[in-house]
Short mmCIF file of C-alpha atoms in Angstrom, two decimals:
data_model
loop_
_atom_site.label_atom_id
_atom_site.label_comp_id
_atom_site.label_asym_id
_atom_site.label_seq_id
_atom_site.Cartn_x
_atom_site.Cartn_y
_atom_site.Cartn_z
CA MET A 3 20.57 157.31 29.62
CA ARG A 4 19.65 155.11 32.58
CA PHE A 5 16.48 155.94 34.47
CA THR A 6 13.94 154.17 36.65
CA VAL A 7 10.17 153.90 36.19
CA THR A 8 8.14 154.12 39.39
CA GLY A 9 4.39 153.59 39.51
CA VAL A 10 2.46 155.42 42.20
CA ILE A 11 -1.20 154.86 43.08
CA PRO A 12 -2.48 157.78 45.20
CA ALA A 13 -5.23 156.49 47.52
CA ARG A 14 -7.28 158.71 49.83
CA TYR A 15 -9.81 157.28 52.27
CA ALA A 16 -11.82 160.51 52.41
CA SER A 17 -14.08 161.13 49.44
CA THR A 18 -17.10 163.39 49.18
CA ARG A 19 -19.07 161.06 46.92
CA PHE A 20 -17.68 157.73 48.13
CA PRO A 21 -15.89 157.65 51.51
CA GLY A 22 -13.54 154.69 51.88
CA LYS A 23 -13.56 154.05 48.13
CA PRO A 24 -10.11 152.35 47.94
CA LEU A 25 -11.32 149.69 50.37
CA ALA A 26 -14.69 149.07 48.68
CA LEU A 27 -15.01 145.38 47.87
CA ILE A 28 -15.10 144.38 44.23
CA ALA A 29 -15.55 140.64 43.65
CA GLY A 30 -14.45 140.05 47.24
CA ARG A 31 -11.25 142.13 47.11
CA PRO A 32 -10.67 145.79 47.98
CA MET A 33 -10.54 148.05 44.95
CA ILE A 34 -6.99 149.15 45.70
CA GLU A 35 -5.87 145.52 45.32
CA HIS A 36 -7.50 145.26 41.88
CA VAL A 37 -5.78 148.50 40.80
CA TRP A 38 -2.41 147.38 42.14
CA ARG A 39 -2.58 143.96 40.47
CA ALA A 40 -3.62 145.50 37.15
CA ALA A 41 -0.83 148.08 37.28
CA ALA A 42 1.70 145.42 38.28
CA GLN A 43 1.40 143.98 34.76
CA ALA A 44 3.33 147.02 33.48
CA HIS A 45 7.13 147.26 33.52
CA PHE A 46 7.93 149.13 36.73
CA ASP A 47 11.06 149.20 38.83
CA ARG A 48 8.76 149.85 41.80
CA LEU A 49 5.00 150.10 42.29
CA ILE A 50 3.83 151.98 45.39
CA VAL A 51 0.47 152.85 46.91
CA ALA A 52 0.68 156.35 48.43
CA THR A 53 -1.90 157.04 51.12
CA ASP A 54 -2.59 159.10 54.24
CA ASP A 55 -4.73 156.47 55.98
CA GLU A 56 -3.64 153.53 58.14
CA ARG A 57 -6.61 151.43 57.02
CA ILE A 58 -5.37 151.55 53.45
CA VAL A 59 -1.83 150.78 54.62
CA ARG A 60 -3.05 147.62 56.35
CA ALA A 61 -5.11 146.53 53.34
CA VAL A 62 -2.13 146.90 50.96
CA GLU A 63 0.17 145.02 53.33
CA VAL A 64 -2.33 142.12 53.44
CA PHE A 65 -2.09 141.50 49.69
CA GLY A 66 1.67 142.08 49.62
CA GLY A 67 1.88 145.47 47.89
CA GLU A 68 4.33 148.24 48.72
CA VAL A 69 2.77 151.20 50.48
CA MET A 70 3.99 154.58 51.72
CA MET A 71 2.31 156.91 54.21
CA THR A 72 2.22 160.46 52.91
CA ARG A 73 1.12 163.82 54.27
CA PRO A 74 -2.64 164.34 54.72
CA ASP A 75 -2.72 167.90 53.36
CA HIS A 76 -2.01 167.30 49.67
CA GLU A 77 -4.43 169.05 47.34
CA SER A 78 -4.02 166.57 44.49
CA GLY A 79 -2.70 163.14 43.59
CA THR A 80 0.19 164.79 41.74
CA ASP A 81 1.31 166.55 44.92
CA ARG A 82 1.28 163.17 46.66
CA LEU A 83 3.31 161.80 43.75
CA ALA A 84 5.88 164.54 44.20
CA GLU A 85 6.30 163.67 47.88
CA VAL A 86 6.93 160.01 47.02
CA ALA A 87 9.49 160.97 44.35
CA ALA A 88 11.29 163.23 46.83
CA ARG A 89 11.39 160.60 49.56
CA LEU A 90 12.75 158.02 47.10
CA ALA A 91 15.44 160.54 46.06
CA LEU A 92 14.71 159.91 42.40
CA ALA A 93 16.96 161.52 39.80
CA ASP A 94 15.65 164.28 37.54
CA GLN A 95 15.48 162.00 34.49
CA ASP A 96 13.57 159.23 36.33
CA ILE A 97 9.95 158.57 35.35
CA VAL A 98 6.98 158.53 37.72
CA VAL A 99 3.56 157.22 36.69
CA ASN A 100 0.39 158.53 38.32
CA ILE A 101 -2.13 155.66 38.34
CA GLN A 102 -5.73 156.44 39.21
CA GLY A 103 -6.79 154.51 42.31
CA ASP A 104 -10.33 154.03 41.04
CA GLU A 105 -9.47 152.36 37.71
CA PRO A 106 -9.46 148.62 38.52
CA LEU A 107 -9.63 147.63 34.83
CA LEU A 108 -6.56 149.57 33.67
CA SER A 109 -4.13 147.37 31.73
CA GLY A 110 -0.37 147.21 31.97
CA THR A 111 -0.19 147.47 28.19
CA VAL A 112 -1.79 150.93 28.28
CA ILE A 113 0.63 152.06 31.00
CA ASP A 114 3.68 150.82 29.08
CA ALA A 115 2.49 152.49 25.87
CA THR A 116 2.03 155.82 27.65
CA VAL A 117 5.44 155.62 29.32
CA SER A 118 7.16 154.87 26.01
CA PRO A 119 7.52 158.46 24.68
CA LEU A 120 9.51 159.52 27.76
CA LYS A 121 11.80 156.53 27.32
CA VAL A 122 12.47 157.48 23.70
CA ASP A 123 12.73 161.29 24.05
CA ALA A 124 14.75 162.55 27.02
CA THR A 125 13.45 166.11 26.49
CA LEU A 126 9.83 165.13 27.17
CA GLU A 127 8.59 165.68 30.72
CA CYS A 128 4.97 164.53 30.55
CA ALA A 129 2.66 162.18 28.66
CA THR A 130 -0.94 161.02 28.95
CA ALA A 131 -3.40 158.82 27.05
CA VAL A 132 -6.60 159.19 25.06
CA THR A 133 -9.16 156.92 23.46
CA HIS A 134 -12.17 157.26 21.18
CA PHE A 135 -15.70 158.15 22.23
CA ARG A 136 -18.32 155.41 22.11
CA SER A 137 -21.40 157.62 21.78
CA PHE A 138 -22.57 161.20 21.31
CA ASP A 139 -24.02 161.15 24.84
CA GLU A 140 -20.55 160.36 26.17
CA LEU A 141 -19.08 163.15 24.05
CA GLN A 142 -21.59 165.69 25.37
CA SER A 143 -21.14 164.69 29.02
CA THR A 144 -19.14 167.05 31.24
CA ASP A 145 -17.89 163.97 33.09
CA THR A 146 -15.67 163.15 30.10
CA VAL A 147 -12.64 165.27 29.27
CA LYS A 148 -11.87 166.06 25.64
CA VAL A 149 -8.46 166.87 24.22
CA VAL A 150 -7.21 168.40 20.97
CA CYS A 151 -3.62 167.96 19.79
CA ASP A 152 -1.10 169.56 17.46
CA THR A 153 0.58 167.81 14.56
CA LYS A 154 3.32 166.42 16.83
CA GLY A 155 0.79 164.71 19.06
CA ASP A 156 1.13 167.17 21.94
CA ALA A 157 -1.98 168.43 23.70
CA LEU A 158 -3.25 171.88 22.75
CA TYR A 159 -6.10 171.97 25.26
CA PHE A 160 -8.23 169.82 27.57
CA SER A 161 -11.85 170.67 28.34
CA ARG A 162 -15.08 169.30 29.75
CA SER A 163 -16.78 171.06 26.83
CA VAL A 164 -16.87 169.54 23.36
CA ILE A 165 -13.70 170.61 21.54
CA PRO A 166 -13.21 171.33 18.75
CA HIS A 167 -16.60 173.02 18.33
CA ASP A 168 -18.22 172.02 15.04
CA ARG A 169 -19.68 175.30 13.78
CA ASP A 170 -21.42 173.65 10.82
CA GLY A 171 -23.10 170.97 12.92
CA LYS A 172 -21.58 168.05 11.04
CA THR A 173 -19.94 166.40 14.04
CA VAL A 174 -18.17 163.12 13.27
CA LEU A 175 -17.66 161.16 16.49
CA ALA A 176 -14.38 159.62 15.30
CA GLN A 177 -12.65 163.02 15.18
CA TYR A 178 -12.91 163.54 18.95
CA ARG A 179 -10.62 162.14 21.62
CA LYS A 180 -11.47 161.26 25.22
CA HIS A 181 -8.82 161.77 27.86
CA ILE A 182 -7.76 158.86 30.07
CA GLY A 183 -6.55 159.91 33.50
CA ILE A 184 -3.08 158.40 33.48
CA TYR A 185 -0.09 160.74 33.69
CA ILE A 186 3.58 160.07 33.13
CA TYR A 187 5.96 162.61 34.67
CA ARG A 188 9.67 163.21 34.58
CA ARG A 189 10.93 163.74 38.13
CA SER A 190 12.28 167.15 37.06
CA LEU A 191 8.70 168.30 36.36
CA LEU A 192 7.31 166.99 39.64
CA LYS A 193 9.91 169.05 41.52
CA ARG A 194 8.39 172.29 40.26
CA PHE A 195 4.77 171.21 39.75
CA GLY A 196 3.57 172.67 43.05
CA SER A 197 4.99 176.11 42.25
CA LEU A 198 3.10 176.40 38.96
CA HIS A 199 -0.14 178.39 38.81
CA SER A 200 -3.02 178.29 36.34
CA THR A 201 -6.27 180.23 36.01
CA LEU A 202 -7.43 177.69 33.42
CA GLU A 203 -7.05 174.86 35.92
CA GLN A 204 -9.30 176.71 38.35
CA ILE A 205 -11.96 177.39 35.71
CA GLU A 206 -12.14 173.89 34.20
CA ARG A 207 -11.10 172.02 37.36
CA LEU A 208 -8.57 170.11 35.27
CA GLU A 209 -5.10 169.78 36.76
CA GLN A 210 -3.38 169.10 33.43
CA LEU A 211 -4.15 172.64 32.27
CA ARG A 212 -1.58 173.84 34.80
CA LEU A 213 1.05 172.28 32.56
CA LEU A 214 -0.24 173.68 29.28
CA GLN A 215 -0.71 177.20 30.60
CA ASN A 216 2.90 177.17 31.76
CA GLY A 217 4.21 176.05 28.37
CA ILE A 218 4.97 172.43 29.29
CA ALA A 219 4.40 169.91 26.50
CA VAL A 220 2.09 166.97 27.22
CA ARG A 221 2.55 164.12 24.73
CA VAL A 222 -0.72 162.31 23.95
CA VAL A 223 -0.75 158.55 23.28
CA GLU A 224 -3.66 156.94 21.40
CA THR A 225 -5.07 153.73 22.91
CA ASP A 226 -8.14 151.52 22.50
CA TYR A 227 -8.65 151.22 26.26
CA GLN A 228 -12.07 152.30 27.50
CA PRO A 229 -11.88 153.38 31.15
CA GLN A 230 -14.52 152.26 33.61
CA GLY A 231 -13.76 153.95 36.90
CA VAL A 232 -15.58 153.70 40.20
CA ASP A 233 -16.98 157.10 41.13
CA ARG A 234 -19.96 155.91 43.17
CA PRO A 235 -21.03 152.66 44.90
CA GLU A 236 -23.48 151.95 42.08
CA ASP A 237 -20.55 151.62 39.65
CA ILE A 238 -19.27 148.48 41.38
CA PRO A 239 -21.70 145.92 39.86
CA LEU A 240 -20.71 147.02 36.34
CA VAL A 241 -17.00 146.70 37.13
CA GLU A 242 -17.60 143.26 38.65
CA SER A 243 -19.41 142.20 35.49
CA LEU A 244 -16.57 143.43 33.28
CA LEU A 245 -13.99 141.66 35.46
CA ALA A 246 -15.98 138.42 35.19
CA GLN A 247 -16.15 138.78 31.40
CA SER A 248 -12.41 139.38 31.23
CA ALA A 249 -11.67 136.35 33.41
CA GLN A 250 -13.94 134.19 31.28
CA SER A 251 -12.22 135.39 28.10
CA ASP A 252 -8.78 134.69 29.55
CA SER A 253 -9.79 131.14 30.53
CA SER A 254 -11.42 130.28 27.20
CA PRO A 255 -9.52 127.81 24.99
CA LYS A 256 -7.50 129.59 22.30
CA GLU A 257 -7.79 128.50 18.68
CA GLN A 258 -4.68 126.84 17.31
#
């Protein structure tokens, strides 16, 4: 079966905690450029920034990325994704990747690995990624999303609470999985995503629960990637430091 893989980076200028976040400078370049260049290392047929703001359009055009203006009234990045897929007239079997616009350290390898299940299994409509927790504080934080899976590797539930709950108090950190906010969708799913409803999504404020509550399988891919997003301006120095470390590692002589 022939299908295309399209990467979409939803980018809103308005943000309650960090207005203008996609254009915030990181090591002298706007964040959206870092995200686009990182995502471009994956195997896409097209990679598009989807935005509702002319300032972001101009910034993307400056560094040579492809950008599309979308409606300003979308409630989520997935809704913006669906508009892009519709305007591109993608086929039902085509794959669309939702790339978080505030993850400048995301690697193309992680994206390709998460896309892989939909390339192998034509019946799958969605996949996402997880990694391990680095500390108990991170596990307990409501800022991190936990996921439990069935024996096939499909998600059973996502939560901001610690799941599974260890009744005997013998928690082993390695048995928990932290969700990474990258989603792979079949175009057929995006077409009906907006019509789906979920009380669980409203309670947890987690969009992926809309899929589970409506009986849609979400394949979970294990990775070693540790996300470091930019939620607030004070996150930028850490990301700059990590980028500098990565650049230094890449330029170091390799042992023969």
